[in-house]
Structure formats: structure tokens, C-alpha cells
mmCIF file of C-alpha atoms in Angstrom:
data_model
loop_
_atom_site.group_PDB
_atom_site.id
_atom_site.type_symbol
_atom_site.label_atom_id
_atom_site.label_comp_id
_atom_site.label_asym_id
_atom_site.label_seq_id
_atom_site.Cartn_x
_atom_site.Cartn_y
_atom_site.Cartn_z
ATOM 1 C CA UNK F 233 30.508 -15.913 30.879
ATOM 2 C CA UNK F 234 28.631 -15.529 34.298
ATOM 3 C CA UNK F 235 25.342 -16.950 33.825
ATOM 4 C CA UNK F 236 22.695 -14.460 35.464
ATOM 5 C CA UNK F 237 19.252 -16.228 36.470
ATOM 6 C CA UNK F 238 17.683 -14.880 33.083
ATOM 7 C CA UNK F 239 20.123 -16.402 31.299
ATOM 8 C CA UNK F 240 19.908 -19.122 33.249
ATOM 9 C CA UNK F 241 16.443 -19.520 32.702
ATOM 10 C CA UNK F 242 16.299 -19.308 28.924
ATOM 11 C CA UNK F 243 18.860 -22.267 28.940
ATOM 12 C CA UNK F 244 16.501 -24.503 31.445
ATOM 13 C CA UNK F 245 14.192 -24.057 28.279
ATOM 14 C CA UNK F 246 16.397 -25.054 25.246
ATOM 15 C CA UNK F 247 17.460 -27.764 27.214
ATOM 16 C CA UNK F 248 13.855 -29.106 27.724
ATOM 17 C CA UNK F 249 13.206 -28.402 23.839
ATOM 18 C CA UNK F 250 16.405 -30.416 22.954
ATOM 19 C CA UNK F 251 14.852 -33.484 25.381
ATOM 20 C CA UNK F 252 11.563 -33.078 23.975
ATOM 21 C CA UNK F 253 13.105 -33.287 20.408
ATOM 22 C CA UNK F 254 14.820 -36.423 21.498
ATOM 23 C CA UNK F 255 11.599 -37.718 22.683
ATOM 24 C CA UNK F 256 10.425 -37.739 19.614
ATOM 25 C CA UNK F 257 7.400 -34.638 20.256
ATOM 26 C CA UNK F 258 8.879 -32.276 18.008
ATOM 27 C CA UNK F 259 8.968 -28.526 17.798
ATOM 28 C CA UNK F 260 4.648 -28.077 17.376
ATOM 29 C CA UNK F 261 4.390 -29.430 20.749
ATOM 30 C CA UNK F 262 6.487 -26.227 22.181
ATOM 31 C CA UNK F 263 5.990 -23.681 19.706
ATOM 32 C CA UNK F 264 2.995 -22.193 17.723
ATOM 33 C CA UNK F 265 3.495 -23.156 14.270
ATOM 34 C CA UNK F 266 1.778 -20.422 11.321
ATOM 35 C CA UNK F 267 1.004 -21.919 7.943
ATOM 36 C CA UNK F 268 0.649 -18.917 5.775
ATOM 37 C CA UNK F 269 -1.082 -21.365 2.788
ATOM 38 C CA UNK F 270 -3.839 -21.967 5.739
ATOM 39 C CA UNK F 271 -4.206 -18.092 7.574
ATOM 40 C CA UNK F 272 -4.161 -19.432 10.454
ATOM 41 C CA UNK F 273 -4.288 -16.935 13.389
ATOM 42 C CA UNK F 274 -1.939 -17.747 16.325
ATOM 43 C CA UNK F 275 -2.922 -15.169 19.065
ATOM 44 C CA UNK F 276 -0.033 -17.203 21.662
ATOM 45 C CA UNK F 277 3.080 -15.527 19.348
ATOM 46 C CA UNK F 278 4.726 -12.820 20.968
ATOM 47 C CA UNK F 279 3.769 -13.584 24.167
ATOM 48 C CA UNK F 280 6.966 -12.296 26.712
ATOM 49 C CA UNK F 281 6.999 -16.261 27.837
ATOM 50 C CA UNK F 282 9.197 -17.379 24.884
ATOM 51 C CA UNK F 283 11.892 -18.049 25.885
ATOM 52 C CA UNK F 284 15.166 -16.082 23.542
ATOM 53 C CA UNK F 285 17.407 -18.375 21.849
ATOM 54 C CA UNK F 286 21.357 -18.099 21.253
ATOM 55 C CA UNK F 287 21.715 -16.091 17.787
ATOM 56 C CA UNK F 288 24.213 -14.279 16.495
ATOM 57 C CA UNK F 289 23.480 -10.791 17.918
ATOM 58 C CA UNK F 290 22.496 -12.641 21.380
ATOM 59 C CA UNK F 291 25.496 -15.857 21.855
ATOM 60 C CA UNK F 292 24.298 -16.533 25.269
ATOM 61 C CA UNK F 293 20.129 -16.688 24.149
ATOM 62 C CA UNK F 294 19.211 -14.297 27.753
ATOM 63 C CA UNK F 295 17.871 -11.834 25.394
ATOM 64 C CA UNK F 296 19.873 -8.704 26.308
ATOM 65 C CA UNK F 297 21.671 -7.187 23.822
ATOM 66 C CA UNK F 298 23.907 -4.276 25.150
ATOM 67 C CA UNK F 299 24.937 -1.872 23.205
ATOM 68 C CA UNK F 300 28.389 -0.972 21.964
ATOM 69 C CA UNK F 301 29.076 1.846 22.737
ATOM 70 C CA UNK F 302 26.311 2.449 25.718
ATOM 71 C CA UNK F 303 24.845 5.665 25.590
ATOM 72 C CA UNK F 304 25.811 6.975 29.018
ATOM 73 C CA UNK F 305 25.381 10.776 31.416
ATOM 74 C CA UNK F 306 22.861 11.758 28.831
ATOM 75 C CA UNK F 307 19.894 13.736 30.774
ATOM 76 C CA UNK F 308 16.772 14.557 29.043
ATOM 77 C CA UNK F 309 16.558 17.920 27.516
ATOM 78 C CA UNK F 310 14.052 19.746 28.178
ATOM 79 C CA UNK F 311 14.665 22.755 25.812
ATOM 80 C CA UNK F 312 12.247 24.603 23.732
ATOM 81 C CA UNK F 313 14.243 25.281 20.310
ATOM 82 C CA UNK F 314 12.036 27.519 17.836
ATOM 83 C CA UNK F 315 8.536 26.266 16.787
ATOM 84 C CA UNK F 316 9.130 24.568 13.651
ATOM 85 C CA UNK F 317 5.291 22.951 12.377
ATOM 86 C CA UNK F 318 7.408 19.133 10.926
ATOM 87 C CA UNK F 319 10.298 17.916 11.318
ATOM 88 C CA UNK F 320 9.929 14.735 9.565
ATOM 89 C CA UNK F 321 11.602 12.743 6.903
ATOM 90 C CA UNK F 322 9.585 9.640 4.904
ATOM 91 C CA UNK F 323 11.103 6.676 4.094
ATOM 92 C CA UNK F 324 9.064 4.550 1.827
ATOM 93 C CA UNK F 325 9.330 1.371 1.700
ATOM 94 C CA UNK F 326 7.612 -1.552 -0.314
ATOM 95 C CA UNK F 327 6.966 -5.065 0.469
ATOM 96 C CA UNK F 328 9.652 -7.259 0.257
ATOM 97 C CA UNK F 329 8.214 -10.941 1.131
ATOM 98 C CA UNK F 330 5.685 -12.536 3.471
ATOM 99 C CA UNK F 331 6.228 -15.473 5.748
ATOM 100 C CA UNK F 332 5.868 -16.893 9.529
ATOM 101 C CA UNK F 333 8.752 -15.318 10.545
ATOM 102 C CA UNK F 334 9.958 -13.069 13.252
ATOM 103 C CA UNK F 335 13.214 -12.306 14.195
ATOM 104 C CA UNK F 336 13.090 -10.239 17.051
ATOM 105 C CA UNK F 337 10.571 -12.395 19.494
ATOM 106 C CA UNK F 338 11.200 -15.738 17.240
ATOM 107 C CA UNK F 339 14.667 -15.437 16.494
ATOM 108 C CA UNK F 340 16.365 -18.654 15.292
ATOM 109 C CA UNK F 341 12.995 -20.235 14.791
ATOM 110 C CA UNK F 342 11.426 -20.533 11.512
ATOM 111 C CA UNK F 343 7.438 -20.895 11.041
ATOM 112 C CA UNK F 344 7.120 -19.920 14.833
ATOM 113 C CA UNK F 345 5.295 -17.044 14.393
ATOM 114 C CA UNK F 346 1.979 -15.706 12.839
ATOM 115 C CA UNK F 347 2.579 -14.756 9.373
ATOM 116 C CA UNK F 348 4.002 -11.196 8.959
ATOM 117 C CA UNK F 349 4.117 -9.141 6.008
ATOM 118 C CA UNK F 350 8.151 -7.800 5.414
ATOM 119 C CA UNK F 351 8.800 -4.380 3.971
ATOM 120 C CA UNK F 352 12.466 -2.997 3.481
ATOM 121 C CA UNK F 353 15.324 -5.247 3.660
ATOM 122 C CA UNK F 354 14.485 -7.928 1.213
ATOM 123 C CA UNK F 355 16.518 -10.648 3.422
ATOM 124 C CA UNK F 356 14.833 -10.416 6.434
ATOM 125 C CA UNK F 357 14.224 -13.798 7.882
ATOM 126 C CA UNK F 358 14.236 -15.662 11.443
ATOM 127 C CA UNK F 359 17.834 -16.208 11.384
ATOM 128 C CA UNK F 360 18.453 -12.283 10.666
ATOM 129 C CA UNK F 361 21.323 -10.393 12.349
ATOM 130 C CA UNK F 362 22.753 -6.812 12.582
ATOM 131 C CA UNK F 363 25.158 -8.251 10.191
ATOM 132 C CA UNK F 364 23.236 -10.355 7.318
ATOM 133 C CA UNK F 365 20.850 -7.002 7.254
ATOM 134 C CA UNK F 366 23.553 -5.036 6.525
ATOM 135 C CA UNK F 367 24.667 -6.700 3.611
ATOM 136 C CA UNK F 368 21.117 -7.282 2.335
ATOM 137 C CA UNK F 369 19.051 -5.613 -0.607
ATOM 138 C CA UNK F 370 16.384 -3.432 -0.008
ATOM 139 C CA UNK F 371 13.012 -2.661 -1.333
ATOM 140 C CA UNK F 372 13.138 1.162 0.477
ATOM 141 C CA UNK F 373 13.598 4.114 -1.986
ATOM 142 C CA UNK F 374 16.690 5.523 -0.170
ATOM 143 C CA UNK F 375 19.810 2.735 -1.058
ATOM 144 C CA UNK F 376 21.127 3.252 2.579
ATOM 145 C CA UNK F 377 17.681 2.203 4.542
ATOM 146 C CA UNK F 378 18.489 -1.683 5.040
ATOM 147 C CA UNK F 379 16.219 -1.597 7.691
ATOM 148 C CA UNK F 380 13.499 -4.621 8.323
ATOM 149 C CA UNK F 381 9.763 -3.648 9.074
ATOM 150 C CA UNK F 382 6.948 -5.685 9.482
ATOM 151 C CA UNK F 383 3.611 -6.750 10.549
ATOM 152 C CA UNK F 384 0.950 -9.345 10.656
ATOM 153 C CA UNK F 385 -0.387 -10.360 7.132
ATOM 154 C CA UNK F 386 -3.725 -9.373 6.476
ATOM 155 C CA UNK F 387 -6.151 -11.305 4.677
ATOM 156 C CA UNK F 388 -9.579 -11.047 3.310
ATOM 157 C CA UNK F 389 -11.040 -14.402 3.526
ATOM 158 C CA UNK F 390 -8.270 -17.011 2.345
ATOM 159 C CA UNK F 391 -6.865 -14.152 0.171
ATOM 160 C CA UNK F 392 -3.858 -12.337 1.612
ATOM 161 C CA UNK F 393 -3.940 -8.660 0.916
ATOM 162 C CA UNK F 394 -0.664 -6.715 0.275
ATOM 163 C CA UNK F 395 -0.021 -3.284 -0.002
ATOM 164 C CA UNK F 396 0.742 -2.174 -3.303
ATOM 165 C CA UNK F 397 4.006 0.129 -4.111
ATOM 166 C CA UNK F 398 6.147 2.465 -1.435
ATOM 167 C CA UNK F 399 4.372 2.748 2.134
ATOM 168 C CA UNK F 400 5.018 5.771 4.150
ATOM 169 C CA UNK F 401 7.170 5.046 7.231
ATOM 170 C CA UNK F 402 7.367 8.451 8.978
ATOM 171 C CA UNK F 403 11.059 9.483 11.138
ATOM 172 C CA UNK F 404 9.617 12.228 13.643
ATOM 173 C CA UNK F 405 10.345 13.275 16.689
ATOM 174 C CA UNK F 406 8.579 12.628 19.520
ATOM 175 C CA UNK F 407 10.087 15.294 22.286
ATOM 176 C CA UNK F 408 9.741 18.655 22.073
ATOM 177 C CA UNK F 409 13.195 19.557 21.418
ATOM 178 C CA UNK F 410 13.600 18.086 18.531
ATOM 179 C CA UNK F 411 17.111 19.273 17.960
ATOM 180 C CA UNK F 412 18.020 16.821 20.720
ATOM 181 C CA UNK F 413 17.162 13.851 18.439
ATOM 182 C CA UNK F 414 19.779 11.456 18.018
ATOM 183 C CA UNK F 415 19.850 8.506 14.680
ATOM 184 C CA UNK F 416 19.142 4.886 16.089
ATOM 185 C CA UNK F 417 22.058 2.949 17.032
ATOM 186 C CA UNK F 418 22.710 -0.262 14.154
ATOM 187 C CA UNK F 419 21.149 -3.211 15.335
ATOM 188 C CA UNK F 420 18.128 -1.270 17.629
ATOM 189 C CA UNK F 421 15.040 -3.382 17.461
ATOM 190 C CA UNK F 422 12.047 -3.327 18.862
ATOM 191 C CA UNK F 423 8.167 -4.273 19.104
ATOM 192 C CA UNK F 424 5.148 -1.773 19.245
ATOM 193 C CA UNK F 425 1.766 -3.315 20.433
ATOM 194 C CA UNK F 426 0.648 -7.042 20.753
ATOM 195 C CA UNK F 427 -0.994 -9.321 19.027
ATOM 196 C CA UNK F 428 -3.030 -10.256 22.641
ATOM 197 C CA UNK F 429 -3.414 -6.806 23.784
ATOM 198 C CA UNK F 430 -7.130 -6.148 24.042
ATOM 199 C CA UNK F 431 -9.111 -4.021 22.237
ATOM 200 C CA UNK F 432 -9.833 -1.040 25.203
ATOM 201 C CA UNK F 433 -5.421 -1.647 24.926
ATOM 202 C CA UNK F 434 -4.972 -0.947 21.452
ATOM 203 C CA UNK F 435 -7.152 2.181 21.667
ATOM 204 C CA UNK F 436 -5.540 3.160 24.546
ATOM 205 C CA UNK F 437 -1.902 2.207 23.191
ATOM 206 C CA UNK F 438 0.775 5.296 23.578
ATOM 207 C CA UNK F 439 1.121 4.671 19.724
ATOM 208 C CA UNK F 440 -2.468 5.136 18.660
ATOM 209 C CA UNK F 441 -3.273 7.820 16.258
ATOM 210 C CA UNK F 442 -6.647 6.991 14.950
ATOM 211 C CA UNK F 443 -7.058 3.368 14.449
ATOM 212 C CA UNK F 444 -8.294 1.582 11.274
ATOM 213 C CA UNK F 445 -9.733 3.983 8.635
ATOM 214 C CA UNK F 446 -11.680 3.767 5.359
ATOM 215 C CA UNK F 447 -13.466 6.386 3.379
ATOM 216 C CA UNK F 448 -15.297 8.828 6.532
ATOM 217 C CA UNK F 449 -15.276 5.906 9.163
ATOM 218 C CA UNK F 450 -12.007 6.768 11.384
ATOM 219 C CA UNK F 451 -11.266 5.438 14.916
ATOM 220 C CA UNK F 452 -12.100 2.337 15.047
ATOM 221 C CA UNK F 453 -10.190 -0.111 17.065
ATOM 222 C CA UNK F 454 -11.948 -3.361 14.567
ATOM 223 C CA UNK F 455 -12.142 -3.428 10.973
ATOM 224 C CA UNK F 456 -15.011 -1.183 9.753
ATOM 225 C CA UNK F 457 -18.189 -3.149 8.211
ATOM 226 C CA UNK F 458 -18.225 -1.466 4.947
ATOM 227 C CA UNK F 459 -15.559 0.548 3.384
ATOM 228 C CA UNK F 460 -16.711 2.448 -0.084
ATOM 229 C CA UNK F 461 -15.749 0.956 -2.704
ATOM 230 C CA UNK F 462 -12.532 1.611 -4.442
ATOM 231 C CA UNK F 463 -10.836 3.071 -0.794
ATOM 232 C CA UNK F 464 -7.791 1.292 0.828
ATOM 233 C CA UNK F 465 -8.186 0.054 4.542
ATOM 234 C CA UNK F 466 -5.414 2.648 6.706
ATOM 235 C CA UNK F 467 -3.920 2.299 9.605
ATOM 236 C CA UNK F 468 -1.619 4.689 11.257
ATOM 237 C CA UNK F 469 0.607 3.550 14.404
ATOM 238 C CA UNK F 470 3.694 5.486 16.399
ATOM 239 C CA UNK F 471 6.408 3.687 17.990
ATOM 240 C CA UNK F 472 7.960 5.123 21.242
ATOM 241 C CA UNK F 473 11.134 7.465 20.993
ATOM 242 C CA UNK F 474 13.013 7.494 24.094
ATOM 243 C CA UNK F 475 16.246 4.760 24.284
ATOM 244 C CA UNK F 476 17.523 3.468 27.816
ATOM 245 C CA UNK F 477 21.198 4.136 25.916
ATOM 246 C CA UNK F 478 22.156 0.494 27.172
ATOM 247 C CA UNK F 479 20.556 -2.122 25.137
ATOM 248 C CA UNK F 480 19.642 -3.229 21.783
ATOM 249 C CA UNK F 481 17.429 -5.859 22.311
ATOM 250 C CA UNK F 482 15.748 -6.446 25.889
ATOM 251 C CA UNK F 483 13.479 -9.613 26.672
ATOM 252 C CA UNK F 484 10.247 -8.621 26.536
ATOM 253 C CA UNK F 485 11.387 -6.168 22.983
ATOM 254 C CA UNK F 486 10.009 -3.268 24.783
ATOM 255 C CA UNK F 487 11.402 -2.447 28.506
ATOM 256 C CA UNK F 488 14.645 -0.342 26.507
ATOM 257 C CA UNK F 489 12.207 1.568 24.828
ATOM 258 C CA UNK F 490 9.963 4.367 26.278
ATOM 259 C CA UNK F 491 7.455 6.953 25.109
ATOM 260 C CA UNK F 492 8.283 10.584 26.245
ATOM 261 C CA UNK F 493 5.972 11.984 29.400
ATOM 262 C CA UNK F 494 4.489 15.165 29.720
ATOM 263 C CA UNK F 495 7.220 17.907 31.442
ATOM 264 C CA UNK F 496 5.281 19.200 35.036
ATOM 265 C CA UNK F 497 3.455 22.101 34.439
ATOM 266 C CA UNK F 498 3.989 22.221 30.867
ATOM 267 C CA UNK F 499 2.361 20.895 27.646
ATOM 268 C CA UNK F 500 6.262 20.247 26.356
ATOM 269 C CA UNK F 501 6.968 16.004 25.790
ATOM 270 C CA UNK F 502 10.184 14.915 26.921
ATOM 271 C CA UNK F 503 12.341 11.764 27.591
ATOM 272 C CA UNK F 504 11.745 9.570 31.178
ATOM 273 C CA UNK F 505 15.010 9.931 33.103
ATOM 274 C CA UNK F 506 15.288 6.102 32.636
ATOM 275 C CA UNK F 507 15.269 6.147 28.807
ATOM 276 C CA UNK F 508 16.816 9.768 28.199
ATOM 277 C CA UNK F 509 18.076 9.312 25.022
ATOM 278 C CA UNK F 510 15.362 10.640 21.984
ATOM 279 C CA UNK F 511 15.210 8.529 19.253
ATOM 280 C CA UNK F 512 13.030 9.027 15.908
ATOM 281 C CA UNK F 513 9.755 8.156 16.497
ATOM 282 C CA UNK F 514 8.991 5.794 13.269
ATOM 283 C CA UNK F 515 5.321 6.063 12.590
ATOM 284 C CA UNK F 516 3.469 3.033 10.076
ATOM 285 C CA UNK F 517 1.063 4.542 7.630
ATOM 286 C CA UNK F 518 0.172 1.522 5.949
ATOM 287 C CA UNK F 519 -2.694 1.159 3.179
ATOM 288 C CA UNK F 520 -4.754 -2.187 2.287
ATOM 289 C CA UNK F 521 -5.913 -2.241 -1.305
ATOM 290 C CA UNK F 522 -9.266 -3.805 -0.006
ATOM 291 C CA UNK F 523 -12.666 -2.217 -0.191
ATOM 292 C CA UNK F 524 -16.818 -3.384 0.209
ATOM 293 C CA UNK F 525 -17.984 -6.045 2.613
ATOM 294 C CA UNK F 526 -15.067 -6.314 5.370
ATOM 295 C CA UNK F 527 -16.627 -9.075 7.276
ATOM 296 C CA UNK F 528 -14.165 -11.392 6.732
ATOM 297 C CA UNK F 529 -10.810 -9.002 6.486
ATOM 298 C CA UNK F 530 -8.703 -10.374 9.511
ATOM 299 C CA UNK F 531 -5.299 -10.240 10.517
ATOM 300 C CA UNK F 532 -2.714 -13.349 10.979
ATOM 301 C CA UNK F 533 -2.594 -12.104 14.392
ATOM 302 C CA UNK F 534 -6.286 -11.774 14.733
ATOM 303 C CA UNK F 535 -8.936 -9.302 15.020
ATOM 304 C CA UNK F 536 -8.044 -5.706 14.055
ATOM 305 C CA UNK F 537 -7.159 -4.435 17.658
ATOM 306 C CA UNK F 538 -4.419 -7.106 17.501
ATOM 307 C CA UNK F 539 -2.125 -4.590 15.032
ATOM 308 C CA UNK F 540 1.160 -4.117 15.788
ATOM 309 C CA UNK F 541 4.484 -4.141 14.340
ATOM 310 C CA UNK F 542 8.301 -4.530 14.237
ATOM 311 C CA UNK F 543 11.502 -2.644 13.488
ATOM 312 C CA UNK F 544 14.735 -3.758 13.435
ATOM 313 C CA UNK F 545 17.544 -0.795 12.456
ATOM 314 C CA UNK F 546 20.063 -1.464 9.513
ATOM 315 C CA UNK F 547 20.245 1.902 8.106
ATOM 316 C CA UNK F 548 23.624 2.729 6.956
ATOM 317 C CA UNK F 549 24.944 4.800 10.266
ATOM 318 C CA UNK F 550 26.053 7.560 7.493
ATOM 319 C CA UNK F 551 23.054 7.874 5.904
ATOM 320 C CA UNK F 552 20.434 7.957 8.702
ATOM 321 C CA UNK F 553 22.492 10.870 10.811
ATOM 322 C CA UNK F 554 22.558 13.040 7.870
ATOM 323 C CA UNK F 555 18.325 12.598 7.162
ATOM 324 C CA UNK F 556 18.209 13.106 11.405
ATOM 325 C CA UNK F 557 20.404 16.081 11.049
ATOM 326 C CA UNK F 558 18.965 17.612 8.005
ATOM 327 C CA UNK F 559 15.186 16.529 8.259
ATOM 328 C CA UNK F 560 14.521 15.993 12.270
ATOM 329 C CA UNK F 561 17.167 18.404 13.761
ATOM 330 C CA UNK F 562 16.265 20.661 10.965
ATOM 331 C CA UNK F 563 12.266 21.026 11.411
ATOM 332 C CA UNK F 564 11.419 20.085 7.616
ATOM 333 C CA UNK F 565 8.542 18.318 6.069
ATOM 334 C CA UNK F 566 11.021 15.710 4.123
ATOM 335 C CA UNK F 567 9.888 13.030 1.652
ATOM 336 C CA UNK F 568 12.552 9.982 0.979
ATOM 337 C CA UNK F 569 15.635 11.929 -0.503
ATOM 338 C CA UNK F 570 15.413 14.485 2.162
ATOM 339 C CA UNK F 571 14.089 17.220 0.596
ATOM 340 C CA UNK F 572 11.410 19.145 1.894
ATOM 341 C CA UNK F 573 9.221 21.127 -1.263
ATOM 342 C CA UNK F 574 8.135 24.159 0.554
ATOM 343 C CA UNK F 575 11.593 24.827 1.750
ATOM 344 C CA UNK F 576 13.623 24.122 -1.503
ATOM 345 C CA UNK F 577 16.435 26.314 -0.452
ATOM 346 C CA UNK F 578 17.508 23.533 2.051
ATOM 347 C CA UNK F 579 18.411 21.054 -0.701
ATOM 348 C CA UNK F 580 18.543 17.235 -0.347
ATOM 349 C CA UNK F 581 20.250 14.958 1.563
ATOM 350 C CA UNK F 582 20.127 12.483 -1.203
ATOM 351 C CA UNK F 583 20.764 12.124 -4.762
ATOM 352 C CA UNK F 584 18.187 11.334 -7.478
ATOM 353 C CA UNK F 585 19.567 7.931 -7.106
ATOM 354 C CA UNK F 586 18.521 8.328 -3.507
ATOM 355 C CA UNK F 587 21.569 7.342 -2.384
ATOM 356 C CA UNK F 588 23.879 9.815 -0.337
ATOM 357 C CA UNK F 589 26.296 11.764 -2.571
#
């Protein structure tokens, strides 16, 4: 294969790891190193300077992965199908592990990264491919949802804080013409926010919807200082939902992704010519069982305006086109089966077994 200068580039740096290794400096000199027994916060993960490695959805480690098929002569749409209110479906998802993993921007690396809290697929790991998530288990109500979601633990003091049962991970759309929406291609992944983005960032973040939240204190881009007892801690985050149509997996986890722009003289949101294709927009809605004195609530990654999060796609292709066609395409309010209450004449697009009949 033609080595381009990325590529190039990110083989300069395995090849100084592998002499490092053989001097004897080991893998903590190169790489920060998350202990999830200790908390510790690592604000250098993520950082765009890591260099990829070879995996199995990237063999020559330049961190492109195109996609087959591309995606190609698609132009935004910029149609106004009729005002529907939602057009929505839920999947809900528990969580599945914790660790200091990350296989998107430490892929191939175990312990590399801050630790992150896993929901969905219950395989997830660094070493995790299109493949091994598609043949995984999953701790998502709908069978078919194989996907991998996560975040950076959060802890109160030394004591790590899950969320308890389901979360609601939201499928919207983000364009105007929702009808134009199109199901994520297998093996899509992506980042949303950073753990070193600054705090004026994260509040200004395309994704933000209203920060951390507890009991009437909304907005806030740190942890509130009190939240009443027996509330949860929420946050609420969006993810873009335009594609480029070419890759999978870019570099920096980002550049193929892009949040739809305003159309000119309109209020109407629509894809960038560079990143036509619309995508669900997958929205976190994630709840903390943690309440009172929030002093010393913290993220692995951090302070609170160091959120952010991961998704890497695994759905079963059958199953996420018909909840896109049904729920998105459709304008309905749907929960996890793909059924939407106040419009019960629509059906479901799953069974009670919320798998897809």
C-alpha cells in the first residue's frame, strides 16, 4: 500500500515506541496510564497527538477508515416536509462495564485512557472492532443495538458513581428535513467534546443543551455545589448529524463528522456541503444517582466542563433502518421498541422481545 505522509507519520511513532520498549522505558513513559482503583484524572487522553495504531478496522494504523460503500453525489436537502413536533426513537441502554479503555482514540492500547464508563455492547474493549461488536452481547433493550457508548467515569470522592438501570440515548434528527435521514453506516464512530476543552468550550459546544443539572440548578458548565437530596446529577449532550459519506473513522474522531448550519435567510438546519449526508443525531441523557454536598463529585477526565463521550455503531443494519424509517423518517415520539403512545395506530417496529419480528 502507498504510504501517504499521515501514514507515514503514525509509523515514525510505533517505531519509536517499539525502540523505547527495547530500551527498557516501557509504555508509561509514552502513554498516560488510568488506574481506575486510584481515580486518577488524566486530562492528556484524547488529545489529536496520539498517534493511531494498526487494528483491525485500520491495518495500516493512519487512522482513516473509508467507508465501503462511500456515500457519494448526495447534496444536502434542503426540503421542508410537514411539521411533525418529534421524530425520535430511544434506545436505552444500561451499563455494561467500566475500565481505562477507549477504542476509538486508544485503540489497541489497554489502560491508556482515563477511565470510561461502557453502556451497550457488553464487549467493548480497546481491542474492539466492527466485527467483535457485532458478535457481542448487549446490555440495550432492543436485541439488535450492539452499539458501544461511553464516557468518563464519574466519581464522588474515591467512590465511582454509576448510573443505575436503562439510560436514555435519544436517535433525532438534526436537519430540518427529517425525512432525508439516513441509518449510520456499521462501523461509524466518533467523539463529541474533549476532555481538555475549556469550560467557555463546553458551554459553547454545538452539542450543549443545558449542561449539568440537579433539582432547579440547570446550566451549569461545573458540577453544582449542592444538589437536594434524593435528585440524580443530569447531563444532556447532542452529537453532530451530518456524515462526509467517505470515512468511518478520521484522525482526530471528528473532521468526518459535522453539525448542520443554519440555511441563508431561513431558520431551517441543514447539512454543510462537505458532510451532506444526515445522520441521527444521538443525544446522552445520562443520570448520576448522587445527591448533597458535590464538592468532591469529579470526572476521570476532570472537572465537569471536561464531559464528553463516544459512539461507535454496531446496530444490526436491519434493525436500525427500520427504527430510522419508522421513528425519524416518520416524525414519532418513539420509546425503545419503536412505538410511539400518542400515535398507537402506527404500531411497533419491535416485538415485546424487542427484537425485530
Amino acid at each position: 500500500m502507498k504510504l501517504r505522509p499521515r501514514a507515514l507519520s503514525a509509523l515514525l511513532v510505533s517505531a519509536a515506541v517499539a525502540v523505547t520498549a527495547a530500551a527498557g522505558i516501557g509504555a508509561t513513559a509514552l502513554t498516560a496510564q488510568a488506574t481506575p482503583d486510584t481515580a486518577a484524572v488524566h486530562p492528556s487522553a484524547h488529545r489529536a497527538a496520539v498517534a493511531p495504531l494498526a487494528t483491525g478496522d485500520d491495518p495500516d494504523g493512519d487512522g482513516y477508515i473509508p467507508a465501503v460503500p462511500q456515500v457519494t453525489g448526495v447534496t444536502p436537502s434542503w426540503n421542508n416536509p410537514p411539521d411533525r413536533y418529534f421524530h425520535e426513537f430511544q434506545a436505552n441502554c444500561a451499563v455494561s462495564k467500566t475500565a481505562p479503555d477507549d477504542p476509538i482514540v486508544y485503540a489497541g492500547r489497554p489502560g491508556a485512557s482515563h477511565d470510561h464508563t461502557f453502556m451497550g455492547n457488553t464487549g467493548t474493549n480497546a481491542f474492539s472492532t466492527t466485527a467483535s461488536l457485532s458478535g457481542g452481547g448487549t446490555a440495550c433493550n432492543a436485541v439488535g443495538d450492539l452499539s458501544g457508548y461511553w464516557m468518563p467515569s464519574l466519581y464522588n470522592g474515591s467512590q465511582k458513581i454509576l448510573p443505575t438501570g436503562p439510560q436514555v440515548i435519544y436517535y433525532k434528527t438534526g436537519v430540518t428535513d427529517y425525512t432525508s435521514v439516513r441509518p449510520f453506516p456499521k462501523g461509524l464512530r466518533f467523539v463529541v467534546g474533549s476532555p481538555t476543552q475549556t469550560a467557555a468550550e463546553f458551554r459553547g459546544h454545538k452539542g450543549w443543551v443545558e449542561g449539568w443539572e440537579c433539582g432547579d440548578s440547570f446550566k451549569n458548565t461545573e458540577f453544582p455545589a449542592n444538589c437536594p437530596a434524593g435528585t440524580q446529577l443530569n447531563i444532556r449532550m447532542q452529537s453532530p448529524s451530518c456524515w462526509d459519506g467517505k470515512f468511518l473513522a478520521t484522525p482526530d474522531h471528528k473532521a468526518h463528522m459535522a453539525y448542520p448550519v443554519v440555511k441563508p435567510g431561513t431558520n431551517d438546519n441543514v447539512c454543510p456541503a462537505g458532510h451532506p449526508v444526515a445522520v441521527p443525531m444521538v443525544e446522552f441523557k445520562m443520570a448520576f444517582p448522587v445527591s448533597g454536598d458535590m464538592s468532591q463529585v469529579r470526572l476521570s477526565s476532570g472537572s465537569g466542563h471536561s464531559f464528553h463521550y463516544d459512539f461507535f455503531n454496531a446496530w444490526d443494519d436491519r434493525t436500525l433502518n427500520a427504527m430510522v424509517e419508522h421513528c425519524i423518517k416518520g416524525g414519532l415520539q418513539c420509546n425503545a421498541r419503536g412505538y410511539d403512545e400518542t400515535h398507537p395506530a402506527a404500531g411497533a417496529v419491535l416485538g415485546p422481545d424487542y427484537r425485530l419480528p
